[in-house]
PDB file of C-alpha atoms and ligand atoms in Angstrom:
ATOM      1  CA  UNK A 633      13.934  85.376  82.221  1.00  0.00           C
ATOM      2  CA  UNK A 634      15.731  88.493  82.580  1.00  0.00           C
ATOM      3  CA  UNK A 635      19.127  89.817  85.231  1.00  0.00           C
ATOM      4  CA  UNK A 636      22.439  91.452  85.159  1.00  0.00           C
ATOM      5  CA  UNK A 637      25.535  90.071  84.484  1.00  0.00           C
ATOM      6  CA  UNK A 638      25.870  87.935  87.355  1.00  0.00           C
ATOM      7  CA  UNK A 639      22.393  87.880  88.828  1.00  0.00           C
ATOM      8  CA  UNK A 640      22.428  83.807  88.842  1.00  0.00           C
ATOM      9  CA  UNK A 641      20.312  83.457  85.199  1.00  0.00           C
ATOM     10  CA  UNK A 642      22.490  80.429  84.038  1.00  0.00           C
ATOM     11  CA  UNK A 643      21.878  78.852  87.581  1.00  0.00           C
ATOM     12  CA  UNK A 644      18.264  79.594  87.855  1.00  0.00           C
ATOM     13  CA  UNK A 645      17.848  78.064  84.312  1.00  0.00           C
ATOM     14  CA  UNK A 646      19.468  74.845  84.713  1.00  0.00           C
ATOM     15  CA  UNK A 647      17.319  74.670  88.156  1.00  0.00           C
ATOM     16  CA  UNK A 648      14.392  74.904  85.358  1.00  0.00           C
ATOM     17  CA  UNK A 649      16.074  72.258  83.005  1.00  0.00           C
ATOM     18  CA  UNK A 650      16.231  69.763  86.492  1.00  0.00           C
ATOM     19  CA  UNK A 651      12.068  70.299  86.181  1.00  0.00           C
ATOM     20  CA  UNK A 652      12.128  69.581  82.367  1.00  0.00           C
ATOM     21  CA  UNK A 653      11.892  72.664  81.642  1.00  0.00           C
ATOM     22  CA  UNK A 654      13.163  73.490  78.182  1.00  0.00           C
ATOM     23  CA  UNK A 655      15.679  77.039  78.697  1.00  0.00           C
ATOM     24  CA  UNK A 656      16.870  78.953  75.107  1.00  0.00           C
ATOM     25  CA  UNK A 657      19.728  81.445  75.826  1.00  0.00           C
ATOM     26  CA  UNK A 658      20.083  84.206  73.900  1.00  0.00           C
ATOM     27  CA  UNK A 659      24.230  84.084  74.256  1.00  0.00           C
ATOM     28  CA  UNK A 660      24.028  81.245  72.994  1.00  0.00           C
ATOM     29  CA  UNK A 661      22.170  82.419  69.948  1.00  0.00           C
ATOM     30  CA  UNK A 662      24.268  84.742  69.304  1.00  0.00           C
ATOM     31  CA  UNK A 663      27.328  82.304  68.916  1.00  0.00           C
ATOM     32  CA  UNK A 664      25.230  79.951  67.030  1.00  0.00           C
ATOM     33  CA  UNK A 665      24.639  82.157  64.064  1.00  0.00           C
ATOM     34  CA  UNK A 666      28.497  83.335  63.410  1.00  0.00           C
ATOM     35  CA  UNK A 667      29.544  79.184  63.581  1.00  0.00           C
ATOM     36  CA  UNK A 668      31.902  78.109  60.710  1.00  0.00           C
ATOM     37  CA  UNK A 669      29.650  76.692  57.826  1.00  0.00           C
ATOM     38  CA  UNK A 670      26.492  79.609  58.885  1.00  0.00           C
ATOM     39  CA  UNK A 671      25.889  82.111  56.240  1.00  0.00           C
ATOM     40  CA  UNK A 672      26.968  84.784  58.462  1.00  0.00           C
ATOM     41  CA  UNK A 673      30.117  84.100  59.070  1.00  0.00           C
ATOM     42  CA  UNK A 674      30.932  84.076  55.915  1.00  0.00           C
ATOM     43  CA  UNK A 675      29.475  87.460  55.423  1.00  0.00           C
ATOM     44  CA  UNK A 676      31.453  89.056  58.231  1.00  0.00           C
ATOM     45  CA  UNK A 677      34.578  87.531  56.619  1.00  0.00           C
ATOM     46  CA  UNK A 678      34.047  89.186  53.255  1.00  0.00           C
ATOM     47  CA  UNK A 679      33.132  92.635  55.302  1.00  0.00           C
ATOM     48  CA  UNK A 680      36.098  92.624  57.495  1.00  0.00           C
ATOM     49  CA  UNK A 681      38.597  90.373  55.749  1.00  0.00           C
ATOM     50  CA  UNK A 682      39.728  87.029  56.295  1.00  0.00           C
ATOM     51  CA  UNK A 683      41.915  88.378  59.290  1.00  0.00           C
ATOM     52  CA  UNK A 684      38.785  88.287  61.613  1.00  0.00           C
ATOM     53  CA  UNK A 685      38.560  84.359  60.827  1.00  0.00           C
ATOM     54  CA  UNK A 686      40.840  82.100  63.486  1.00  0.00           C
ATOM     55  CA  UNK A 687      43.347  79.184  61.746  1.00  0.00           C
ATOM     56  CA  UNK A 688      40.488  76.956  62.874  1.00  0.00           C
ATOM     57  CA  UNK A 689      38.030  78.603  61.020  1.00  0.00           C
ATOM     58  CA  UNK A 690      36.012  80.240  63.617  1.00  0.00           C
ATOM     59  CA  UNK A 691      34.951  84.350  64.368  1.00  0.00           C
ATOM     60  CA  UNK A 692      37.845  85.857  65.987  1.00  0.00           C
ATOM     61  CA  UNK A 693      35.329  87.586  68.562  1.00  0.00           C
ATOM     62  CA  UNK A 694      37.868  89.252  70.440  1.00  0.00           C
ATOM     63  CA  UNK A 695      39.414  90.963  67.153  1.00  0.00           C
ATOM     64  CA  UNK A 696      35.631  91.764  65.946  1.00  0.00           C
ATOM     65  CA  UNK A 697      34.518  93.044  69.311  1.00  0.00           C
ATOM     66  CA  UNK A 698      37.586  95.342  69.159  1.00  0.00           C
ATOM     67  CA  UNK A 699      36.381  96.377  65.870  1.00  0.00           C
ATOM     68  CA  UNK A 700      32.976  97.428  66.522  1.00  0.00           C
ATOM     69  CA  UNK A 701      33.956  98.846  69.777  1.00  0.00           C
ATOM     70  CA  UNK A 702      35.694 101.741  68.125  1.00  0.00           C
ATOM     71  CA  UNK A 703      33.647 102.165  64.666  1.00  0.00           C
ATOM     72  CA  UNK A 704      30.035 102.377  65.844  1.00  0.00           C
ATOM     73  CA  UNK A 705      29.040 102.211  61.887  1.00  0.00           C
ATOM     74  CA  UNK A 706      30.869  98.916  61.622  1.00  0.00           C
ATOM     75  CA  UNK A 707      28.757  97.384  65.117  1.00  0.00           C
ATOM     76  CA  UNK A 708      25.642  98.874  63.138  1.00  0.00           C
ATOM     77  CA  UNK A 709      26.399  96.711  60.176  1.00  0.00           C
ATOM     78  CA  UNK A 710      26.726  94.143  62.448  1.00  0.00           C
ATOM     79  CA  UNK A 711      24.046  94.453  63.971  1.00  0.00           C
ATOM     80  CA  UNK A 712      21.514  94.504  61.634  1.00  0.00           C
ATOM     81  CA  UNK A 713      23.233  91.861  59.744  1.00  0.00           C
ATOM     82  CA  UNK A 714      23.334  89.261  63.091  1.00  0.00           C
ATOM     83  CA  UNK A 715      19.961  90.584  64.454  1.00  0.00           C
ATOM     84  CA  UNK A 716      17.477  89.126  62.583  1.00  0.00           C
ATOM     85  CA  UNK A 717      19.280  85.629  62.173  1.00  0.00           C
ATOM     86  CA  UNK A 718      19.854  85.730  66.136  1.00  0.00           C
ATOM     87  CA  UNK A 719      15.869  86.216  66.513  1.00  0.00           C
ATOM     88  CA  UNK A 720      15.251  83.444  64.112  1.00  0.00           C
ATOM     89  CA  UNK A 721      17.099  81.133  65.927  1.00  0.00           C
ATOM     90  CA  UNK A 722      15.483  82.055  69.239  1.00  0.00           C
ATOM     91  CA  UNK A 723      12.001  81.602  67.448  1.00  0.00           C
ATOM     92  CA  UNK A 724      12.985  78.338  65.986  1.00  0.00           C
ATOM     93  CA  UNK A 725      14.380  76.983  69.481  1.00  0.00           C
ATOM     94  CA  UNK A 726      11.122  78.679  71.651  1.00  0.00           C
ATOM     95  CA  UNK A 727       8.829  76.897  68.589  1.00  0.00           C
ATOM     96  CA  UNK A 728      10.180  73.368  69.094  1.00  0.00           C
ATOM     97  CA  UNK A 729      10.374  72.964  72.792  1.00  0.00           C
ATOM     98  CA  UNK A 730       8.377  70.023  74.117  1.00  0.00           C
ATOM     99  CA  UNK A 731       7.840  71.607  77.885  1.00  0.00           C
ATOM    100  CA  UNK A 732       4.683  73.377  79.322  1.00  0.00           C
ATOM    101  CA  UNK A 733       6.327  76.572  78.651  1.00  0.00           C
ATOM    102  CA  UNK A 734       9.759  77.791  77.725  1.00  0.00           C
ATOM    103  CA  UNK A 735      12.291  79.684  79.174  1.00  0.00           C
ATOM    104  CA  UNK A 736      14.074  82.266  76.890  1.00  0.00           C
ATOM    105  CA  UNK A 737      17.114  83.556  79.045  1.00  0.00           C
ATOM    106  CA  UNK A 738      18.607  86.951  78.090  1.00  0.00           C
ATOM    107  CA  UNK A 739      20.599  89.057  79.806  1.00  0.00           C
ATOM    108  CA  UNK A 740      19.069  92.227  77.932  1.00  0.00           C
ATOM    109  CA  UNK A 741      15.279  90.843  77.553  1.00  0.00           C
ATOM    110  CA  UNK A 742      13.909  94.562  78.494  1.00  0.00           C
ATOM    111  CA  UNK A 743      16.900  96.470  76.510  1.00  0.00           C
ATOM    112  CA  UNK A 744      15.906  94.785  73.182  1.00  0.00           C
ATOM    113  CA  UNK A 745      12.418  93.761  71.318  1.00  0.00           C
ATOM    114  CA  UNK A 746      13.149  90.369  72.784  1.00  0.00           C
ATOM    115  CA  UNK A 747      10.535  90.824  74.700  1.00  0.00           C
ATOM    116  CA  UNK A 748       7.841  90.472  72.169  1.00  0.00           C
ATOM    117  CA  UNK A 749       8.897  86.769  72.148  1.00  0.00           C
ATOM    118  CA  UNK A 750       7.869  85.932  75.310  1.00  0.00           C
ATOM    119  CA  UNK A 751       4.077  85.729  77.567  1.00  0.00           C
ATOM    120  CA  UNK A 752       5.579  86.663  80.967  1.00  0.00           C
ATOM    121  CA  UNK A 753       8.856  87.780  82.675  1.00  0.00           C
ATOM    122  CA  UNK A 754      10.908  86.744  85.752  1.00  0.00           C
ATOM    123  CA  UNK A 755      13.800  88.717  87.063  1.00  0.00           C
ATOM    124  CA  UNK A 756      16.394  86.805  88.485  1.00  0.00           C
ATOM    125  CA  UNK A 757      17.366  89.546  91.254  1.00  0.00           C
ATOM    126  CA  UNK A 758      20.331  90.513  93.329  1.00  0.00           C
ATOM    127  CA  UNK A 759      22.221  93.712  95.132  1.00  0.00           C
ATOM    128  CA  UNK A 760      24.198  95.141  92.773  1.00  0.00           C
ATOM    129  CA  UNK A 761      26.977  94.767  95.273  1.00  0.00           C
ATOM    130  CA  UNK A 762      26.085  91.065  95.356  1.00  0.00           C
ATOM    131  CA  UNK A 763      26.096  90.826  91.375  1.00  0.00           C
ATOM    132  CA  UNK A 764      29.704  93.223  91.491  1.00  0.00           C
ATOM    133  CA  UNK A 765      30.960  90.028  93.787  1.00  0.00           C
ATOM    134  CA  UNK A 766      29.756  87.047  92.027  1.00  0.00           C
ATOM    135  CA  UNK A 767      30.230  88.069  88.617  1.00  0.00           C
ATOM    136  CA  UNK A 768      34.123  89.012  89.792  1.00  0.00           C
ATOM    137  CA  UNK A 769      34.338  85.449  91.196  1.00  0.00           C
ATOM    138  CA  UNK A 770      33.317  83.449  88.695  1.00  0.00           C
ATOM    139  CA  UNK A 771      34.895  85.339  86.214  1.00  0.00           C
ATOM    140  CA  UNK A 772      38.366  86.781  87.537  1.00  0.00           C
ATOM    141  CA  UNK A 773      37.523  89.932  85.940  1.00  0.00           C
ATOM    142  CA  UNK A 774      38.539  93.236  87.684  1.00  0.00           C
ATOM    143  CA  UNK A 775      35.148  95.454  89.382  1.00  0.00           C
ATOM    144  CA  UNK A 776      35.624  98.041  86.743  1.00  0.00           C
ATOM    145  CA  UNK A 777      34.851  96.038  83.931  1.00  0.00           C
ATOM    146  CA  UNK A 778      31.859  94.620  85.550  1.00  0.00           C
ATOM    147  CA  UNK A 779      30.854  97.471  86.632  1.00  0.00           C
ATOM    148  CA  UNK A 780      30.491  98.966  83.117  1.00  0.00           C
ATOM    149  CA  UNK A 781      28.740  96.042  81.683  1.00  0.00           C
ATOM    150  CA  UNK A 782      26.435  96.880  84.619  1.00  0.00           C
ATOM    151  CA  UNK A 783      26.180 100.539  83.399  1.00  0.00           C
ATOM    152  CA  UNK A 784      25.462  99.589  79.664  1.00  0.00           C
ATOM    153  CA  UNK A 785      22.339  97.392  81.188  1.00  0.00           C
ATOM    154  CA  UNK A 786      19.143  98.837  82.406  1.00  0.00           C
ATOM    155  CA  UNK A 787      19.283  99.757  86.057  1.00  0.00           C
ATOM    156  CA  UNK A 788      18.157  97.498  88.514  1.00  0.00           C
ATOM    157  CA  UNK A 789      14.964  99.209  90.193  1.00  0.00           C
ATOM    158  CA  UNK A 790      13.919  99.646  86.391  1.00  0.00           C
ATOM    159  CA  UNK A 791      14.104  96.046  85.696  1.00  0.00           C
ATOM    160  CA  UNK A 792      12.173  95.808  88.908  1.00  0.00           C
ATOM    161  CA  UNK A 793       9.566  97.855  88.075  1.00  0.00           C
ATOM    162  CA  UNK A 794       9.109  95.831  84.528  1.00  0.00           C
ATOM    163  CA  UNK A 795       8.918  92.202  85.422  1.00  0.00           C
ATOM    164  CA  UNK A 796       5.870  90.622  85.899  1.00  0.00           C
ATOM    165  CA  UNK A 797       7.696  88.178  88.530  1.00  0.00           C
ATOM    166  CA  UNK A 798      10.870  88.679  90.799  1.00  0.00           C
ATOM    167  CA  UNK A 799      13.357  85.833  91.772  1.00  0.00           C
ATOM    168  CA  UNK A 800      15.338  86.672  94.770  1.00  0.00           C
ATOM    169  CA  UNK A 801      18.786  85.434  94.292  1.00  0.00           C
ATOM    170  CA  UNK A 802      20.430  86.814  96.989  1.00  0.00           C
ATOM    171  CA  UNK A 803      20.043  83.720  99.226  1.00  0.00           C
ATOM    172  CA  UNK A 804      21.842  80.851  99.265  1.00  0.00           C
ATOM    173  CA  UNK A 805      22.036  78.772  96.604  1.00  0.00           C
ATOM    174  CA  UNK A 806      20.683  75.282  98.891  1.00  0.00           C
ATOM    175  CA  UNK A 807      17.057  77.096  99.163  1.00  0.00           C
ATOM    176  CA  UNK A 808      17.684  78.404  94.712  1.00  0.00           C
ATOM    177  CA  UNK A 809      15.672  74.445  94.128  1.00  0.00           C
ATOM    178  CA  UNK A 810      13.049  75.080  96.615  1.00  0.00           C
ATOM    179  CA  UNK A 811      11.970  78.399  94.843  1.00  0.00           C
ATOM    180  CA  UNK A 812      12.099  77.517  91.611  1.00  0.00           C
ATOM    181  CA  UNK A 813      10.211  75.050  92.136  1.00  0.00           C
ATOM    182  CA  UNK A 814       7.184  77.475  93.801  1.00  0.00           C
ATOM    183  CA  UNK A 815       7.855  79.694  90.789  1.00  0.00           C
ATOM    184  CA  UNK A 816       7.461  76.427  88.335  1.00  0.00           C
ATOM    185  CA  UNK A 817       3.706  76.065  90.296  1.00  0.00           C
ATOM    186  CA  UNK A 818       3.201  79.448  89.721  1.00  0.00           C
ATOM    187  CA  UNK A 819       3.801  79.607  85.715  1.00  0.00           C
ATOM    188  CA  UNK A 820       2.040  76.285  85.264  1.00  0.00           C
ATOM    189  CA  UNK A 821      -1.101  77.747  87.040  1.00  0.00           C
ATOM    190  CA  UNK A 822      -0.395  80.595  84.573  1.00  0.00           C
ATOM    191  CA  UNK A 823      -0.695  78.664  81.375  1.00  0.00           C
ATOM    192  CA  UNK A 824      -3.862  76.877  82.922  1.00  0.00           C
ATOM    193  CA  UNK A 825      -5.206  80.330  83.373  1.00  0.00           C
ATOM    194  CA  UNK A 826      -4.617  81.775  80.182  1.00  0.00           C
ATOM    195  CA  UNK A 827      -5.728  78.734  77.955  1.00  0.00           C
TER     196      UNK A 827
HETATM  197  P1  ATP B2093      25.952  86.252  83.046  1.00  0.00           P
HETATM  198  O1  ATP B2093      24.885  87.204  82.639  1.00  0.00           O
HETATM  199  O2  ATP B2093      27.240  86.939  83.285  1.00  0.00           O
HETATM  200  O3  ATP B2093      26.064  85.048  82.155  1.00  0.00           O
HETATM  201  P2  ATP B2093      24.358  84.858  85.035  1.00  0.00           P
HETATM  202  O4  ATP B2093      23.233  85.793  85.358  1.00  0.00           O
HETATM  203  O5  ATP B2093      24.062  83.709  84.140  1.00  0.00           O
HETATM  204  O6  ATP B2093      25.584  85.686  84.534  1.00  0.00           O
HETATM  205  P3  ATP B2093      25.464  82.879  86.860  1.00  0.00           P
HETATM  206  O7  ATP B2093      26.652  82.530  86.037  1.00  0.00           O
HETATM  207  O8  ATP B2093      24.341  81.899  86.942  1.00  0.00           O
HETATM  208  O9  ATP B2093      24.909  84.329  86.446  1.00  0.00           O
HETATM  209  O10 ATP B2093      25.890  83.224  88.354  1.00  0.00           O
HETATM  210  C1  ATP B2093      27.006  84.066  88.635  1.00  0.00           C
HETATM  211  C2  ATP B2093      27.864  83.414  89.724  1.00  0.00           C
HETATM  212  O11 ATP B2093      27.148  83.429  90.940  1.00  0.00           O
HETATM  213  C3  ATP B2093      28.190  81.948  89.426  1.00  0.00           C
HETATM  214  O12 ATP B2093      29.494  81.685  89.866  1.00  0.00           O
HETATM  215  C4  ATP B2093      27.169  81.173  90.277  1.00  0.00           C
HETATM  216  O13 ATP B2093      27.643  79.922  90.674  1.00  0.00           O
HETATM  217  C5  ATP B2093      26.992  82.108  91.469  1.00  0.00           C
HETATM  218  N1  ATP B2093      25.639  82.041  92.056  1.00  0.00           N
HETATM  219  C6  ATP B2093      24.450  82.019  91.403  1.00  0.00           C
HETATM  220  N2  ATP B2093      23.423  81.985  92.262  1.00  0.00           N
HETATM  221  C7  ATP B2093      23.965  81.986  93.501  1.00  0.00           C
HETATM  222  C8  ATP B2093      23.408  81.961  94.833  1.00  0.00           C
HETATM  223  N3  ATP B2093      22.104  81.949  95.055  1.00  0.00           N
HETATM  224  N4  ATP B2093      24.294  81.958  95.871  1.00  0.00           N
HETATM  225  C9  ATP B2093      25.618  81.991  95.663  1.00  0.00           C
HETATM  226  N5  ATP B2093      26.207  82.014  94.450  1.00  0.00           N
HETATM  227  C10 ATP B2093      25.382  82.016  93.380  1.00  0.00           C
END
């Protein structure tokens, strides 16, 4: 499950988890591999010094993000250090989940081979005007720096054309159960079809 920064993907999963549905988030992932006592971090603390550790002993991902945001060799050594432990984990969490099938929610599922990992994929879709709004009020972030996480993603229509399925998000949030639930009929008949 696939959408923009906003789009409703943290919603529409735990509208999955209410059906049992077992949901792996690739955020999440991404945090889990850089926790104090994970090889990683203590990698990225002998790379960029013990500066980009908190007092409490966790990543300083503000400081780091600033790093990498003006070095784009240091975000490559980053990258291809965290990459490969990050798809571990997701293959580790989508391996051990006891539901009919599992959702993997990422936020850049098309824009990365994360999409090797999965069968099928749903786009939780909305305006971008409507994304602009909700990701501003949940967040308390100003348009423009919404706005450019939108322009780092892949365009909407794009995403449109590439998923197999489309969840409308743009209504209101009483009917989200009710369609998730047709969708949940839908990908069950799916695995019955397939196996
Ligand atoms: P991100 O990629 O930034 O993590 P997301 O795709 O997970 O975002 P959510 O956090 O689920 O998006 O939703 C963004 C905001 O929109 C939240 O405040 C959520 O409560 C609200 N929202 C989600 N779906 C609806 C809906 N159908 N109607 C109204 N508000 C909604």
């Amino acid at each position: 499950m696939t959408g923009g920064i906003g789009s409703g993907k943290s919603t529409v999963a735990e509208a999955f988890r209410q059906l049992g549905i077992v949901t792996v988030d690739t955020d999440q992932a991404s945090r889990k591999v850089v926790e104090p006592g994970m090889p990683a971090l203590t990698e990225i603390s002998a790379h960029f010094g013990a500066d980009i550790l908190q007092a409490d002993g966790n990543l300083d991902r503000a400081a780091l993000r600033q790093i990498i945001f003006s070095d784009p060799q240091q975000k490559q050594w980053l990258e291809s250090l965290l990459h490969p432990l990050i798809r571990k984990w997701i293959a580790q969490q989508l391996g051990a989940a006891q539901s009919p099938y599992v959702i993997l929610e990422s936020p850049l599922l098309f824009e990365t081979d994360q999409v090797q990992l999965v069968d099928t994929t749903v786009l939780v879709d909305v305006p971008v005007e409507l994304q602009i709004k909700r990701a501003c009020a949940r967040d308390n972030n100003p348009v423009e720096q919404i706005q450019s996480i939108i322009d780092a993603q892949l365009p909407r229509d794009i995403k449109r054309a590439r998923a197999d399925r489309i969840l409308d998000n743009s209504l209101p949030l009483e009917t989200l159960s009710e369609r998730v639930a047709t969708l949940h009929r839908e990908l069950l008949k799916l695995i019955h079809s397939t196996n």
